[in-house]
């Protein structure tokens, strides 16, 4: 059973399109995250939600809009895609907060904007 | 703010060699420390963690000790295998998020 699952795994799309990546966790965790990994493998947090409420928004362009319909889901919608949005996007979850608790990551969504 | 610095890679070793990947951190207080591994084409997996000073995390032959005096959490393995080839990330918790180092690519040759 996959603990944190995200779809699609691969996505190739044209500049200017709007796309969504979906994420679900079946671990019963309260906190969910989106991280971005760039072409140099550098990982940076984008958003964090706790029980459907936004708690971290790390200076991400407002073309990116996370939505959490319930605490088990955190979807990422991206408007007007740009070439620089090409990256791997990781969804993750943890028990309340991350202090000392393990963060569990999904397998990643490889987004290529052409 | 809190940050993590890892040794630059790639690190290339022969099978059965000893591995050290250096990691140092800057933080207020005493954060929990983690090593994550990313195998080619896959997501991130927790390798090991330590939540307080002098704790040693270990898993799959890898180990790292939380050293408060040197603010370090170096990853070691006594004998690497080809299957250990991956990217290794050191991280610390900063409030409600993880802050990662830049990652170190490890290549193990047979």
PDB file of C-alpha atoms in Angstrom:
ATOM      1  CA  UNK A   1       0.000   0.000   0.000  1.00  0.00           C
ATOM      2  CA  UNK A   2       1.419   3.354  -1.061  1.00  0.00           C
ATOM      3  CA  UNK A   3       1.555   5.745   1.884  1.00  0.00           C
ATOM      4  CA  UNK A   4       1.851   9.002  -0.081  1.00  0.00           C
ATOM      5  CA  UNK A   5       0.702   8.776  -3.664  1.00  0.00           C
ATOM      6  CA  UNK A   6       0.788  11.498  -6.265  1.00  0.00           C
ATOM      7  CA  UNK A   7      -0.413  11.612  -9.856  1.00  0.00           C
ATOM      8  CA  UNK A   8       0.622  11.974 -12.548  1.00  0.00           C
ATOM      9  CA  UNK A   9       4.186  10.707 -12.260  1.00  0.00           C
ATOM     10  CA  UNK A  10       5.192  12.266 -15.575  1.00  0.00           C
ATOM     11  CA  UNK A  11       3.677  15.311 -17.213  1.00  0.00           C
ATOM     12  CA  UNK A  12       4.812  17.074 -20.380  1.00  0.00           C
ATOM     13  CA  UNK A  13       2.895  20.201 -21.291  1.00  0.00           C
ATOM     14  CA  UNK A  14       3.195  23.418 -23.250  1.00  0.00           C
ATOM     15  CA  UNK A  15       3.960  26.871 -21.887  1.00  0.00           C
ATOM     16  CA  UNK A  16       0.863  28.768 -20.883  1.00  0.00           C
ATOM     17  CA  UNK A  17      -1.173  25.688 -19.983  1.00  0.00           C
ATOM     18  CA  UNK A  18      -2.768  25.052 -16.593  1.00  0.00           C
ATOM     19  CA  UNK A  19      -2.131  21.733 -14.889  1.00  0.00           C
ATOM     20  CA  UNK A  20      -2.779  19.979 -11.583  1.00  0.00           C
ATOM     21  CA  UNK A  21      -0.905  17.397  -9.570  1.00  0.00           C
ATOM     22  CA  UNK A  22      -2.891  15.383  -7.063  1.00  0.00           C
ATOM     23  CA  UNK A  23      -1.661  13.964  -3.761  1.00  0.00           C
ATOM     24  CA  UNK A  24      -3.205  11.641  -1.235  1.00  0.00           C
ATOM     25  CA  UNK A  25      -1.828  10.128   1.978  1.00  0.00           C
ATOM     26  CA  UNK A  26      -3.296   7.182   3.848  1.00  0.00           C
ATOM     27  CA  UNK A  27      -1.148   7.540   6.965  1.00  0.00           C
ATOM     28  CA  UNK A  28      -3.621   9.585   8.982  1.00  0.00           C
ATOM     29  CA  UNK A  29      -1.142  12.468   9.165  1.00  0.00           C
ATOM     30  CA  UNK A  30      -2.226  16.004   9.945  1.00  0.00           C
ATOM     31  CA  UNK A  31       0.416  17.843   7.946  1.00  0.00           C
ATOM     32  CA  UNK A  32       1.067  17.754   4.209  1.00  0.00           C
ATOM     33  CA  UNK A  33       3.676  19.506   2.072  1.00  0.00           C
ATOM     34  CA  UNK A  34       4.742  20.291  -1.440  1.00  0.00           C
ATOM     35  CA  UNK A  35       8.458  20.425  -2.209  1.00  0.00           C
ATOM     36  CA  UNK A  36      10.128  21.363  -5.486  1.00  0.00           C
ATOM     37  CA  UNK A  37      13.344  19.724  -6.731  1.00  0.00           C
ATOM     38  CA  UNK A  38      15.173  21.641  -9.436  1.00  0.00           C
ATOM     39  CA  UNK A  39      17.499  20.331 -12.132  1.00  0.00           C
ATOM     40  CA  UNK A  40      20.459  20.469  -9.733  1.00  0.00           C
ATOM     41  CA  UNK A  41      18.576  18.230  -7.282  1.00  0.00           C
ATOM     42  CA  UNK A  42      18.080  21.081  -4.812  1.00  0.00           C
ATOM     43  CA  UNK A  43      14.955  20.592  -2.671  1.00  0.00           C
ATOM     44  CA  UNK A  44      12.915  23.477  -1.343  1.00  0.00           C
ATOM     45  CA  UNK A  45       9.611  23.604   0.436  1.00  0.00           C
ATOM     46  CA  UNK A  46       6.758  25.365  -1.345  1.00  0.00           C
ATOM     47  CA  UNK A  47       3.737  24.885   0.893  1.00  0.00           C
ATOM     48  CA  UNK A  48       2.657  23.196   4.075  1.00  0.00           C
ATOM     49  CA  UNK A  49      -0.867  22.507   5.288  1.00  0.00           C
ATOM     50  CA  UNK A  50      -1.984  21.352   8.719  1.00  0.00           C
ATOM     51  CA  UNK A  51      -5.472  19.935   8.895  1.00  0.00           C
ATOM     52  CA  UNK A  52      -6.504  21.720   5.708  1.00  0.00           C
ATOM     53  CA  UNK A  53      -5.069  25.060   6.796  1.00  0.00           C
ATOM     54  CA  UNK A  54      -2.140  26.734   5.066  1.00  0.00           C
ATOM     55  CA  UNK A  55       0.774  27.216   7.446  1.00  0.00           C
ATOM     56  CA  UNK A  56       3.760  27.715   5.130  1.00  0.00           C
ATOM     57  CA  UNK A  57       3.905  29.562   1.827  1.00  0.00           C
ATOM     58  CA  UNK A  58       7.526  30.035   0.833  1.00  0.00           C
ATOM     59  CA  UNK A  59       7.520  32.934  -1.600  1.00  0.00           C
ATOM     60  CA  UNK A  60       5.985  30.886  -4.357  1.00  0.00           C
ATOM     61  CA  UNK A  61       4.499  32.733  -7.384  1.00  0.00           C
ATOM     62  CA  UNK A  62       0.741  32.982  -7.067  1.00  0.00           C
ATOM     63  CA  UNK A  63       0.408  30.958 -10.282  1.00  0.00           C
ATOM     64  CA  UNK A  64       0.831  28.030  -7.877  1.00  0.00           C
ATOM     65  CA  UNK A  65      -2.247  27.341  -5.795  1.00  0.00           C
ATOM     66  CA  UNK A  66      -2.474  24.452  -3.369  1.00  0.00           C
ATOM     67  CA  UNK A  67      -5.861  23.107  -2.360  1.00  0.00           C
ATOM     68  CA  UNK A  68      -6.615  20.783   0.523  1.00  0.00           C
ATOM     69  CA  UNK A  69     -10.185  19.437   0.386  1.00  0.00           C
ATOM     70  CA  UNK A  70      -9.513  17.292   3.469  1.00  0.00           C
ATOM     71  CA  UNK A  71      -6.494  16.433   5.573  1.00  0.00           C
ATOM     72  CA  UNK A  72      -5.651  13.398   3.453  1.00  0.00           C
ATOM     73  CA  UNK A  73      -5.379  15.335   0.197  1.00  0.00           C
ATOM     74  CA  UNK A  74      -3.240  18.240  -0.971  1.00  0.00           C
ATOM     75  CA  UNK A  75      -3.415  19.083  -4.651  1.00  0.00           C
ATOM     76  CA  UNK A  76      -1.222  21.542  -6.516  1.00  0.00           C
ATOM     77  CA  UNK A  77      -2.624  23.599  -9.353  1.00  0.00           C
ATOM     78  CA  UNK A  78      -0.312  25.591 -11.605  1.00  0.00           C
ATOM     79  CA  UNK A  79      -1.590  28.313 -13.941  1.00  0.00           C
ATOM     80  CA  UNK A  80       0.133  29.712 -17.009  1.00  0.00           C
ATOM     81  CA  UNK A  81       3.025  27.279 -16.911  1.00  0.00           C
ATOM     82  CA  UNK A  82       6.497  28.645 -17.671  1.00  0.00           C
ATOM     83  CA  UNK A  83       9.669  26.884 -18.803  1.00  0.00           C
ATOM     84  CA  UNK A  84      11.203  27.493 -15.367  1.00  0.00           C
ATOM     85  CA  UNK A  85       8.456  25.455 -13.732  1.00  0.00           C
ATOM     86  CA  UNK A  86      10.054  22.290 -15.119  1.00  0.00           C
ATOM     87  CA  UNK A  87      11.076  20.314 -12.038  1.00  0.00           C
ATOM     88  CA  UNK A  88      10.163  17.353  -9.889  1.00  0.00           C
ATOM     89  CA  UNK A  89       7.392  18.110  -7.410  1.00  0.00           C
ATOM     90  CA  UNK A  90       7.203  16.022  -4.259  1.00  0.00           C
ATOM     91  CA  UNK A  91       4.221  15.700  -2.025  1.00  0.00           C
ATOM     92  CA  UNK A  92       4.897  14.683   1.576  1.00  0.00           C
ATOM     93  CA  UNK A  93       3.169  14.204   4.898  1.00  0.00           C
ATOM     94  CA  UNK A  94       4.031  13.935   8.573  1.00  0.00           C
ATOM     95  CA  UNK A  95       2.336  13.672  11.925  1.00  0.00           C
ATOM     96  CA  UNK A  96       1.589  17.126  13.303  1.00  0.00           C
ATOM     97  CA  UNK A  97       4.530  19.329  12.365  1.00  0.00           C
ATOM     98  CA  UNK A  98       7.917  17.874  11.478  1.00  0.00           C
ATOM     99  CA  UNK A  99       9.829  18.368  14.690  1.00  0.00           C
ATOM    100  CA  UNK A 100      11.487  15.006  15.269  1.00  0.00           C
ATOM    101  CA  UNK A 101       8.833  13.309  13.172  1.00  0.00           C
ATOM    102  CA  UNK A 102       9.673  11.648   9.913  1.00  0.00           C
ATOM    103  CA  UNK A 103       8.342  13.278   6.773  1.00  0.00           C
ATOM    104  CA  UNK A 104       7.159  10.705   4.248  1.00  0.00           C
ATOM    105  CA  UNK A 105       7.527  11.593   0.589  1.00  0.00           C
ATOM    106  CA  UNK A 106       5.654  10.516  -2.467  1.00  0.00           C
ATOM    107  CA  UNK A 107       7.466   9.267  -5.548  1.00  0.00           C
ATOM    108  CA  UNK A 108       7.482  12.632  -7.247  1.00  0.00           C
ATOM    109  CA  UNK A 109       5.846  14.155 -10.312  1.00  0.00           C
ATOM    110  CA  UNK A 110       8.239  14.970 -13.130  1.00  0.00           C
ATOM    111  CA  UNK A 111       6.913  18.102 -14.857  1.00  0.00           C
ATOM    112  CA  UNK A 112       8.411  19.203 -18.178  1.00  0.00           C
ATOM    113  CA  UNK A 113       7.220  22.441 -19.749  1.00  0.00           C
ATOM    114  CA  UNK A 114       8.047  22.826 -23.459  1.00  0.00           C
TER     115      UNK A 114
ATOM    116  CA  UNK B   1      17.942  31.002   9.303  1.00  0.00           C
ATOM    117  CA  UNK B   2      18.704  27.347   9.733  1.00  0.00           C
ATOM    118  CA  UNK B   3      20.770  25.738   7.008  1.00  0.00           C
ATOM    119  CA  UNK B   4      22.583  22.549   6.032  1.00  0.00           C
ATOM    120  CA  UNK B   5      25.859  22.205   4.163  1.00  0.00           C
ATOM    121  CA  UNK B   6      26.899  18.944   2.542  1.00  0.00           C
ATOM    122  CA  UNK B   7      30.088  17.972   0.788  1.00  0.00           C
ATOM    123  CA  UNK B   8      29.908  18.427  -2.940  1.00  0.00           C
ATOM    124  CA  UNK B   9      29.801  15.420  -5.166  1.00  0.00           C
ATOM    125  CA  UNK B  10      29.846  13.360  -7.087  1.00  0.00           C
ATOM    126  CA  UNK B  11      31.603  10.897  -4.826  1.00  0.00           C
ATOM    127  CA  UNK B  12      32.869   7.894  -6.784  1.00  0.00           C
ATOM    128  CA  UNK B  13      33.938   4.774  -4.912  1.00  0.00           C
ATOM    129  CA  UNK B  14      34.739   1.180  -5.683  1.00  0.00           C
ATOM    130  CA  UNK B  15      32.589  -1.544  -4.218  1.00  0.00           C
ATOM    131  CA  UNK B  16      33.430  -2.373  -0.580  1.00  0.00           C
ATOM    132  CA  UNK B  17      35.112   0.990  -0.002  1.00  0.00           C
ATOM    133  CA  UNK B  18      34.425   3.069   3.118  1.00  0.00           C
ATOM    134  CA  UNK B  19      32.004   5.947   2.677  1.00  0.00           C
ATOM    135  CA  UNK B  20      31.827   9.282   4.448  1.00  0.00           C
ATOM    136  CA  UNK B  21      29.547  12.094   3.352  1.00  0.00           C
ATOM    137  CA  UNK B  22      30.046  15.214   5.445  1.00  0.00           C
ATOM    138  CA  UNK B  23      27.128  17.264   6.713  1.00  0.00           C
ATOM    139  CA  UNK B  24      27.221  20.311   8.962  1.00  0.00           C
ATOM    140  CA  UNK B  25      24.362  22.485  10.057  1.00  0.00           C
ATOM    141  CA  UNK B  26      23.601  25.950  11.373  1.00  0.00           C
ATOM    142  CA  UNK B  27      20.622  26.195  13.666  1.00  0.00           C
ATOM    143  CA  UNK B  28      19.208  27.889  16.702  1.00  0.00           C
ATOM    144  CA  UNK B  29      18.544  25.288  19.345  1.00  0.00           C
ATOM    145  CA  UNK B  30      18.865  21.579  18.701  1.00  0.00           C
ATOM    146  CA  UNK B  31      16.931  20.452  15.659  1.00  0.00           C
ATOM    147  CA  UNK B  32      16.316  16.855  14.677  1.00  0.00           C
ATOM    148  CA  UNK B  33      18.643  15.695  11.906  1.00  0.00           C
ATOM    149  CA  UNK B  34      17.904  13.371   9.008  1.00  0.00           C
ATOM    150  CA  UNK B  35      19.496  11.608   6.077  1.00  0.00           C
ATOM    151  CA  UNK B  36      17.268  10.920   3.091  1.00  0.00           C
ATOM    152  CA  UNK B  37      18.228   8.899   0.003  1.00  0.00           C
ATOM    153  CA  UNK B  38      16.946   9.247  -3.548  1.00  0.00           C
ATOM    154  CA  UNK B  39      17.615   6.325  -5.892  1.00  0.00           C
ATOM    155  CA  UNK B  40      17.621   7.061  -9.643  1.00  0.00           C
ATOM    156  CA  UNK B  41      14.144   7.920 -10.898  1.00  0.00           C
ATOM    157  CA  UNK B  42      12.560   7.495  -7.472  1.00  0.00           C
ATOM    158  CA  UNK B  43      11.299   9.609  -4.601  1.00  0.00           C
ATOM    159  CA  UNK B  44      12.916  10.403  -1.273  1.00  0.00           C
ATOM    160  CA  UNK B  45      13.194   7.773   1.423  1.00  0.00           C
ATOM    161  CA  UNK B  46      14.214   8.319   5.004  1.00  0.00           C
ATOM    162  CA  UNK B  47      17.528   6.568   5.607  1.00  0.00           C
ATOM    163  CA  UNK B  48      18.094   7.441   9.266  1.00  0.00           C
ATOM    164  CA  UNK B  49      17.535  10.168  11.809  1.00  0.00           C
ATOM    165  CA  UNK B  50      18.662  11.452  15.211  1.00  0.00           C
ATOM    166  CA  UNK B  51      16.584  13.669  17.447  1.00  0.00           C
ATOM    167  CA  UNK B  52      19.081  14.775  20.091  1.00  0.00           C
ATOM    168  CA  UNK B  53      22.773  15.285  20.673  1.00  0.00           C
ATOM    169  CA  UNK B  54      24.938  12.131  20.763  1.00  0.00           C
ATOM    170  CA  UNK B  55      22.134  10.029  19.246  1.00  0.00           C
ATOM    171  CA  UNK B  56      23.278   7.651  16.537  1.00  0.00           C
ATOM    172  CA  UNK B  57      20.920   6.841  13.702  1.00  0.00           C
ATOM    173  CA  UNK B  58      21.543   3.661  11.724  1.00  0.00           C
ATOM    174  CA  UNK B  59      19.921   1.724   8.916  1.00  0.00           C
ATOM    175  CA  UNK B  60      21.043  -0.651   6.151  1.00  0.00           C
ATOM    176  CA  UNK B  61      24.679  -0.441   7.295  1.00  0.00           C
ATOM    177  CA  UNK B  62      24.659   3.371   7.244  1.00  0.00           C
ATOM    178  CA  UNK B  63      25.109   5.380  10.411  1.00  0.00           C
ATOM    179  CA  UNK B  64      25.414   8.983  11.528  1.00  0.00           C
ATOM    180  CA  UNK B  65      25.966  10.536  14.946  1.00  0.00           C
ATOM    181  CA  UNK B  66      24.491  13.868  16.048  1.00  0.00           C
ATOM    182  CA  UNK B  67      27.499  15.922  17.169  1.00  0.00           C
ATOM    183  CA  UNK B  68      26.451  19.104  18.940  1.00  0.00           C
ATOM    184  CA  UNK B  69      30.064  20.268  19.506  1.00  0.00           C
ATOM    185  CA  UNK B  70      30.915  20.250  15.814  1.00  0.00           C
ATOM    186  CA  UNK B  71      27.319  20.796  14.550  1.00  0.00           C
ATOM    187  CA  UNK B  72      27.748  17.789  12.294  1.00  0.00           C
ATOM    188  CA  UNK B  73      25.865  14.692  11.205  1.00  0.00           C
ATOM    189  CA  UNK B  74      28.249  12.864   8.880  1.00  0.00           C
ATOM    190  CA  UNK B  75      26.980   9.781   7.068  1.00  0.00           C
ATOM    191  CA  UNK B  76      29.197   6.668   7.073  1.00  0.00           C
ATOM    192  CA  UNK B  77      29.103   3.151   5.738  1.00  0.00           C
ATOM    193  CA  UNK B  78      31.829   0.590   6.131  1.00  0.00           C
ATOM    194  CA  UNK B  79      31.467  -1.181   2.797  1.00  0.00           C
ATOM    195  CA  UNK B  80      29.435   0.294  -0.041  1.00  0.00           C
ATOM    196  CA  UNK B  81      27.673  -1.679  -2.748  1.00  0.00           C
ATOM    197  CA  UNK B  82      26.753  -0.759  -6.308  1.00  0.00           C
ATOM    198  CA  UNK B  83      23.131  -0.650  -5.160  1.00  0.00           C
ATOM    199  CA  UNK B  84      23.996   2.261  -2.832  1.00  0.00           C
ATOM    200  CA  UNK B  85      24.454   4.537  -5.841  1.00  0.00           C
ATOM    201  CA  UNK B  86      22.003   7.370  -5.233  1.00  0.00           C
ATOM    202  CA  UNK B  87      21.721  10.977  -4.116  1.00  0.00           C
ATOM    203  CA  UNK B  88      21.984  11.491  -0.347  1.00  0.00           C
ATOM    204  CA  UNK B  89      20.395  14.473   1.383  1.00  0.00           C
ATOM    205  CA  UNK B  90      21.132  15.725   4.864  1.00  0.00           C
ATOM    206  CA  UNK B  91      18.280  17.695   6.446  1.00  0.00           C
ATOM    207  CA  UNK B  92      17.162  19.333   9.657  1.00  0.00           C
ATOM    208  CA  UNK B  93      13.750  20.302  10.920  1.00  0.00           C
ATOM    209  CA  UNK B  94      13.077  24.020  11.088  1.00  0.00           C
ATOM    210  CA  UNK B  95       9.726  24.570  12.721  1.00  0.00           C
ATOM    211  CA  UNK B  96       7.150  22.900  10.528  1.00  0.00           C
ATOM    212  CA  UNK B  97       9.414  22.036   7.629  1.00  0.00           C
ATOM    213  CA  UNK B  98      12.591  20.225   6.614  1.00  0.00           C
ATOM    214  CA  UNK B  99      15.547  22.206   5.323  1.00  0.00           C
ATOM    215  CA  UNK B 100      17.727  20.141   3.010  1.00  0.00           C
ATOM    216  CA  UNK B 101      21.356  20.272   2.013  1.00  0.00           C
ATOM    217  CA  UNK B 102      22.193  20.386  -1.695  1.00  0.00           C
ATOM    218  CA  UNK B 103      22.515  16.609  -1.963  1.00  0.00           C
ATOM    219  CA  UNK B 104      25.573  14.465  -2.672  1.00  0.00           C
ATOM    220  CA  UNK B 105      25.645  12.094  -5.610  1.00  0.00           C
ATOM    221  CA  UNK B 106      27.270   8.752  -4.780  1.00  0.00           C
ATOM    222  CA  UNK B 107      28.460   6.462  -7.569  1.00  0.00           C
ATOM    223  CA  UNK B 108      29.734   3.017  -6.661  1.00  0.00           C
ATOM    224  CA  UNK B 109      31.623   1.055  -9.314  1.00  0.00           C
ATOM    225  CA  UNK B 110      31.984  -2.714  -9.375  1.00  0.00           C
TER     226      UNK B 110
END
